[in-house]
Amino acid sequence: MLGRLDPGAGGVRALVLVALVAALVAAGYLWMARPRPVAEAGGRPALVAGSSAPAAPAPTAAGGQGAPVMVHVYGKVRRPGVVTLPGGSRVADAIKAAGGVRPGAGTGALNLARKVVDGEQIAVGVRAPSAAPTPAATPGGAAGPSAAGGAQLDLNTASVDQLDQLPGVGPVLAQRIVDYRTQHGAFRSVEQLQEVSGIGERRFADLKRLVRV
């Protein structure tokens, strides 16, 4: 009986070959079933083929910046004017871009941590201009600032046309006031108006109660 169960040399080789093929097939199946990273929408890798590991989220830029903004900084800063800032900038960044606050000046109640908005004005150390009231009509029909009880005109934000409405100030003198403001920066006091060519003591006496800084 034992002789009939002996497969012989050829049978042993056949059994070894079958076992080798089975091992190769099992190894190939395990290789194909391994977890592999694939690209999802947006370029994020994810694991497939039964992997339990969660896909790593794509990193996001902290504090991402939006479109640049332009703001007008005026008042008690070294270089008043329009500055361009990255999106998400704060009031403190706008003041820094304008050269910083002048020596001895302060920012008052200005919120330095507030985010700036494109096209806004930032008044540093001076009162922000309010909506201009309707000029009071004079008996002659001309409109101009009221001498008593009217709102004062801000020397740092008034236009040539607004300054032209002041008593004794025509278009030429109004342009000189604006040119002085452009060359020397914002007015720091009403008295500084006397440094403008064409404004003497008498004219200043008429204007000082109608303007402010």
Short mmCIF file of N, CA and C in Angstrom, two decimals, residues 103-168:
data_model
loop_
_atom_site.label_atom_id
_atom_site.label_comp_id
_atom_site.label_asym_id
_atom_site.label_seq_id
_atom_site.Cartn_x
_atom_site.Cartn_y
_atom_site.Cartn_z
N PRO A 103 5.37 113.67 15.83
CA PRO A 103 5.84 113.74 17.22
C PRO A 103 4.91 114.62 18.06
N GLY A 104 4.56 114.12 19.21
CA GLY A 104 3.70 114.86 20.12
C GLY A 104 2.22 114.70 19.85
N ALA A 105 1.85 114.07 18.73
CA ALA A 105 0.44 113.88 18.39
C ALA A 105 0.00 112.49 18.83
N GLY A 106 -1.29 112.32 18.94
CA GLY A 106 -1.86 111.04 19.32
C GLY A 106 -2.96 110.64 18.37
N THR A 107 -3.44 109.42 18.53
CA THR A 107 -4.51 108.91 17.66
C THR A 107 -5.88 109.05 18.30
N GLY A 108 -5.93 109.52 19.56
CA GLY A 108 -7.22 109.72 20.21
C GLY A 108 -7.98 108.42 20.38
N ALA A 109 -9.26 108.45 20.06
CA ALA A 109 -10.11 107.27 20.22
C ALA A 109 -10.14 106.39 18.98
N LEU A 110 -9.24 106.61 18.05
CA LEU A 110 -9.21 105.84 16.81
C LEU A 110 -8.91 104.37 17.13
N ASN A 111 -9.71 103.47 16.56
CA ASN A 111 -9.53 102.03 16.77
C ASN A 111 -8.45 101.53 15.82
N LEU A 112 -7.25 101.32 16.35
CA LEU A 112 -6.12 100.93 15.51
C LEU A 112 -6.23 99.49 15.03
N ALA A 113 -7.04 98.68 15.68
CA ALA A 113 -7.16 97.27 15.31
C ALA A 113 -8.25 97.03 14.27
N ARG A 114 -9.00 98.06 13.90
CA ARG A 114 -10.10 97.87 12.94
C ARG A 114 -9.55 97.61 11.55
N LYS A 115 -10.20 96.71 10.80
CA LYS A 115 -9.81 96.47 9.41
C LYS A 115 -10.27 97.63 8.54
N VAL A 116 -9.42 98.04 7.64
CA VAL A 116 -9.75 99.16 6.76
C VAL A 116 -10.62 98.68 5.61
N VAL A 117 -11.35 99.62 5.04
CA VAL A 117 -12.25 99.35 3.92
C VAL A 117 -11.78 100.18 2.73
N ASP A 118 -11.82 99.59 1.55
CA ASP A 118 -11.36 100.28 0.36
C ASP A 118 -12.14 101.59 0.15
N GLY A 119 -11.40 102.68 -0.07
CA GLY A 119 -12.00 103.97 -0.35
C GLY A 119 -12.33 104.82 0.87
N GLU A 120 -12.03 104.34 2.07
CA GLU A 120 -12.39 105.11 3.25
C GLU A 120 -11.34 106.18 3.59
N GLN A 121 -11.74 107.12 4.43
CA GLN A 121 -10.84 108.14 4.96
C GLN A 121 -10.55 107.84 6.43
N ILE A 122 -9.29 108.01 6.81
CA ILE A 122 -8.88 107.78 8.20
C ILE A 122 -8.33 109.09 8.74
N ALA A 123 -9.04 109.68 9.69
CA ALA A 123 -8.62 110.94 10.30
C ALA A 123 -7.79 110.63 11.54
N VAL A 124 -6.54 111.07 11.55
CA VAL A 124 -5.62 110.78 12.65
C VAL A 124 -5.39 112.05 13.47
N GLY A 125 -5.84 112.05 14.69
CA GLY A 125 -5.63 113.19 15.58
C GLY A 125 -6.51 114.37 15.29
N VAL A 126 -7.45 114.26 14.35
CA VAL A 126 -8.38 115.35 14.04
C VAL A 126 -9.78 114.75 13.95
N ARG A 127 -10.77 115.60 14.02
CA ARG A 127 -12.14 115.13 13.91
C ARG A 127 -12.48 114.78 12.46
N ALA A 128 -13.14 113.65 12.29
CA ALA A 128 -13.54 113.25 10.95
C ALA A 128 -14.61 114.21 10.44
N PRO A 129 -14.59 114.55 9.18
CA PRO A 129 -15.59 115.48 8.65
C PRO A 129 -16.98 114.87 8.70
N SER A 130 -17.94 115.68 9.06
CA SER A 130 -19.33 115.25 9.06
C SER A 130 -19.97 115.68 7.75
N ALA A 131 -21.16 115.21 7.53
CA ALA A 131 -21.87 115.60 6.30
C ALA A 131 -22.06 117.10 6.28
N ALA A 132 -21.72 117.71 5.16
CA ALA A 132 -21.80 119.16 5.05
C ALA A 132 -23.26 119.61 5.11
N PRO A 133 -23.60 120.56 5.98
CA PRO A 133 -24.97 121.03 6.04
C PRO A 133 -25.30 121.92 4.84
N THR A 134 -26.56 122.08 4.59
CA THR A 134 -26.98 122.97 3.51
C THR A 134 -26.63 124.40 3.86
N PRO A 135 -25.86 125.10 3.00
CA PRO A 135 -25.46 126.48 3.33
C PRO A 135 -26.68 127.38 3.50
N ALA A 136 -26.56 128.28 4.45
CA ALA A 136 -27.65 129.23 4.68
C ALA A 136 -27.65 130.29 3.59
N ALA A 137 -28.80 130.61 3.09
CA ALA A 137 -28.91 131.62 2.03
C ALA A 137 -28.76 133.01 2.62
N THR A 138 -27.95 133.83 1.98
CA THR A 138 -27.75 135.21 2.40
C THR A 138 -28.80 136.09 1.73
N PRO A 139 -29.01 137.29 2.25
CA PRO A 139 -30.00 138.17 1.63
C PRO A 139 -29.75 138.40 0.15
N GLY A 140 -28.50 138.41 -0.26
CA GLY A 140 -28.19 138.65 -1.67
C GLY A 140 -28.41 137.43 -2.54
N GLY A 141 -28.83 136.32 -1.95
CA GLY A 141 -29.08 135.12 -2.71
C GLY A 141 -27.90 134.19 -2.78
N ALA A 142 -26.69 134.63 -2.34
CA ALA A 142 -25.51 133.78 -2.39
C ALA A 142 -25.50 132.88 -1.17
N ALA A 143 -25.08 131.66 -1.36
CA ALA A 143 -25.01 130.72 -0.25
C ALA A 143 -23.59 130.71 0.29
N GLY A 144 -23.45 130.61 1.60
CA GLY A 144 -22.14 130.58 2.21
C GLY A 144 -22.26 130.09 3.63
N PRO A 145 -21.13 129.85 4.33
CA PRO A 145 -21.17 129.39 5.70
C PRO A 145 -21.83 130.42 6.60
N SER A 146 -22.60 129.94 7.54
CA SER A 146 -23.27 130.83 8.48
C SER A 146 -22.27 131.40 9.46
N ALA A 147 -22.32 132.66 9.68
CA ALA A 147 -21.36 133.29 10.59
C ALA A 147 -21.68 132.99 12.03
N ALA A 148 -22.92 132.65 12.34
CA ALA A 148 -23.29 132.39 13.72
C ALA A 148 -24.03 131.06 13.78
N GLY A 149 -23.50 130.12 14.54
CA GLY A 149 -24.15 128.85 14.77
C GLY A 149 -23.99 127.85 13.66
N GLY A 150 -23.33 128.18 12.53
CA GLY A 150 -23.16 127.23 11.44
C GLY A 150 -22.00 126.29 11.71
N ALA A 151 -21.97 125.17 10.98
CA ALA A 151 -20.88 124.22 11.14
C ALA A 151 -19.59 124.80 10.59
N GLN A 152 -18.49 124.59 11.31
CA GLN A 152 -17.20 125.09 10.86
C GLN A 152 -16.65 124.20 9.74
N LEU A 153 -15.90 124.79 8.85
CA LEU A 153 -15.32 124.09 7.71
C LEU A 153 -13.97 123.52 8.11
N ASP A 154 -13.75 122.25 7.83
CA ASP A 154 -12.48 121.59 8.16
C ASP A 154 -11.43 121.97 7.13
N LEU A 155 -10.37 122.63 7.57
CA LEU A 155 -9.31 123.08 6.65
C LEU A 155 -8.58 121.91 6.00
N ASN A 156 -8.61 120.73 6.61
CA ASN A 156 -7.85 119.59 6.09
C ASN A 156 -8.64 118.75 5.10
N THR A 157 -9.92 118.98 4.98
CA THR A 157 -10.72 118.17 4.03
C THR A 157 -11.52 119.03 3.06
N ALA A 158 -11.60 120.33 3.29
CA ALA A 158 -12.42 121.20 2.44
C ALA A 158 -11.84 121.28 1.04
N SER A 159 -12.73 121.32 0.05
CA SER A 159 -12.32 121.46 -1.34
C SER A 159 -12.16 122.94 -1.69
N VAL A 160 -11.64 123.20 -2.89
CA VAL A 160 -11.49 124.58 -3.35
C VAL A 160 -12.85 125.27 -3.41
N ASP A 161 -13.86 124.58 -3.90
CA ASP A 161 -15.19 125.16 -4.00
C ASP A 161 -15.76 125.50 -2.63
N GLN A 162 -15.53 124.65 -1.64
CA GLN A 162 -16.03 124.93 -0.29
C GLN A 162 -15.31 126.12 0.33
N LEU A 163 -14.00 126.18 0.16
CA LEU A 163 -13.24 127.31 0.71
C LEU A 163 -13.61 128.62 0.02
N ASP A 164 -13.98 128.51 -1.25
CA ASP A 164 -14.36 129.70 -2.00
C ASP A 164 -15.61 130.36 -1.42
N GLN A 165 -16.43 129.59 -0.67
CA GLN A 165 -17.65 130.14 -0.09
C GLN A 165 -17.40 130.94 1.19
N LEU A 166 -16.19 130.85 1.74
CA LEU A 166 -15.88 131.62 2.95
C LEU A 166 -15.82 133.11 2.62
N PRO A 167 -16.23 133.95 3.54
CA PRO A 167 -16.21 135.40 3.28
C PRO A 167 -14.78 135.90 3.06
N GLY A 168 -14.59 136.66 1.99
CA GLY A 168 -13.28 137.23 1.69
C GLY A 168 -12.33 136.27 1.02
#
